Amino acid sequence: MAASSPSSSSHPMVAVAAFLLTATMAAPAAEALLHDDVEPMWGEDHISFHTGGDGVETLALSLDKDHGSGFRSKGSYIFARYDIDLKLVANDSAGTVTTVYLTPDLVPPEDHDEIDMEFLGNVTGEPYTLHTNIFVNGVGNREQQFRLWFDPSKDFHTYSVEWNPMHIIMLIDGTPIRVYKNEASRGVPFPTLRRLRLDGSLWNADDWATQGGRVKTNWTQAPFHAYYRNFRVTPCTPSPGVASCGDEPPESPRFDKGLDAAALQKVRAEHLLYDYCEDENRFKDDGLPKECTAH
Ligand SMILES: *[C@@H]1O[C@H](CO)[C@@H](O)[C@H](O)[C@H]1NC(C)=O
Ligand SMILES: *[C@@H]1O[C@H](CO)[C@@H](O)[C@H](O)[C@H]1NC(C)=O
Ligand SMILES: *[C@@H]1O[C@H](CO)[C@@H](O)[C@H](O)[C@H]1NC(C)=O
């Protein structure tokens, strides 16, 4: 498709953003400070930046009885790979939720797309739960939960979302844990229209997060801290002569990168706690969502 065709003008900023980002990423790593790429969104007085001896800048979110805090990326994209390193609240994190998610700017509820990774805290010595969800056009109900195979509060781990016209892949340290395919051709909703930012937040959710809400946040342990660093975003690069990735066929083999099917299968066999697609009882009235049924 020629760059001047009508459909290519629908997302003109994507190409510009891709160009700017490529230019930024060519700079030496030490200059890519986190505060250049993200900004506080709420609870600004509970957000701080620290640069370590290695020159890498870390953002700390804090939560106390008054409130939590959240940040967002300055850039937003239609189709990109987002990576960020995260170290979660240590010891007694019961009641806390630490998040990484992709979200659009304020849109009407029926236009809201969202790709969520939420880490539900626990009492000391008990494991975190990773809660994931995907909203398209305001509708979520696509929860999958995982038990992590490491202590996410001990070290930084890399959490990623690859979002391209073929699929959405969630990854941990490069290992895929969840794939949501673009099957729009058979009526499965898939986000293609709205630019998404990466947000991160730390907040109190002790009404539901830990052991179903039975365990409350222990405020004598506050303030709680979660740490983020090494945010990278790689916008999808359109093929030559095409204005945006969305103009290309979703099944184009070049979008099929980064998916190690054997690794995905292994992680899911060993670490999946809950999958809405297996919850027949929940969907007994209307049947399982379309993406859960083979075609
Ligand atoms: C967690 O507990 C360990 C061992 O008691 C302690 O050294 C560490 O400072 C605690 N971390 C936080 C964030 O409270
Ligand atoms: C917390 O620990 C309990 C006991 O091991 C476990 O059942 C639960 O799934 C864990 N996670 C959350 C978020 O409650
Ligand atoms: C809350 O934390 C304090 C300080 O560590 C501890 O003494 C107390 O037992 C904790 N409360 C609960 C309900 O776990």
PDB file of N, CA and C in Angstrom, residues 41 76 86 141 152 220 276:
ATOM      1  N   MET A  41       1.975   9.821  37.165  1.00  0.00           N
ATOM      2  CA  MET A  41       0.580   9.993  36.767  1.00  0.00           C
ATOM      3  C   MET A  41      -0.279  10.332  37.971  1.00  0.00           C
ATOM      4  N   SER A  76       3.124   6.671  23.242  1.00  0.00           N
ATOM      5  CA  SER A  76       2.072   5.663  23.072  1.00  0.00           C
ATOM      6  C   SER A  76       2.092   5.214  21.621  1.00  0.00           C
ATOM      7  N   LEU A  86      11.239  -5.145  36.766  1.00  0.00           N
ATOM      8  CA  LEU A  86      10.428  -4.827  37.944  1.00  0.00           C
ATOM      9  C   LEU A  86      10.862  -5.706  39.107  1.00  0.00           C
ATOM     10  N   ASN A 141     -12.822  -9.792  31.154  1.00  0.00           N
ATOM     11  CA  ASN A 141     -13.232 -11.178  31.466  1.00  0.00           C
ATOM     12  C   ASN A 141     -12.331 -12.195  30.801  1.00  0.00           C
ATOM     13  N   PRO A 152       9.685 -12.829  42.946  1.00  0.00           N
ATOM     14  CA  PRO A 152       9.765 -11.592  42.160  1.00  0.00           C
ATOM     15  C   PRO A 152      10.131 -10.369  42.990  1.00  0.00           C
ATOM     16  N   THR A 220       1.292  -1.526  59.487  1.00  0.00           N
ATOM     17  CA  THR A 220       2.487  -1.265  60.303  1.00  0.00           C
ATOM     18  C   THR A 220       3.754  -1.537  59.487  1.00  0.00           C
ATOM     19  N   TYR A 276      -9.540 -18.514  32.101  1.00  0.00           N
ATOM     20  CA  TYR A 276     -10.988 -18.311  31.866  1.00  0.00           C
ATOM     21  C   TYR A 276     -11.507 -19.259  30.791  1.00  0.00           C
TER      22      TYR A 276
END
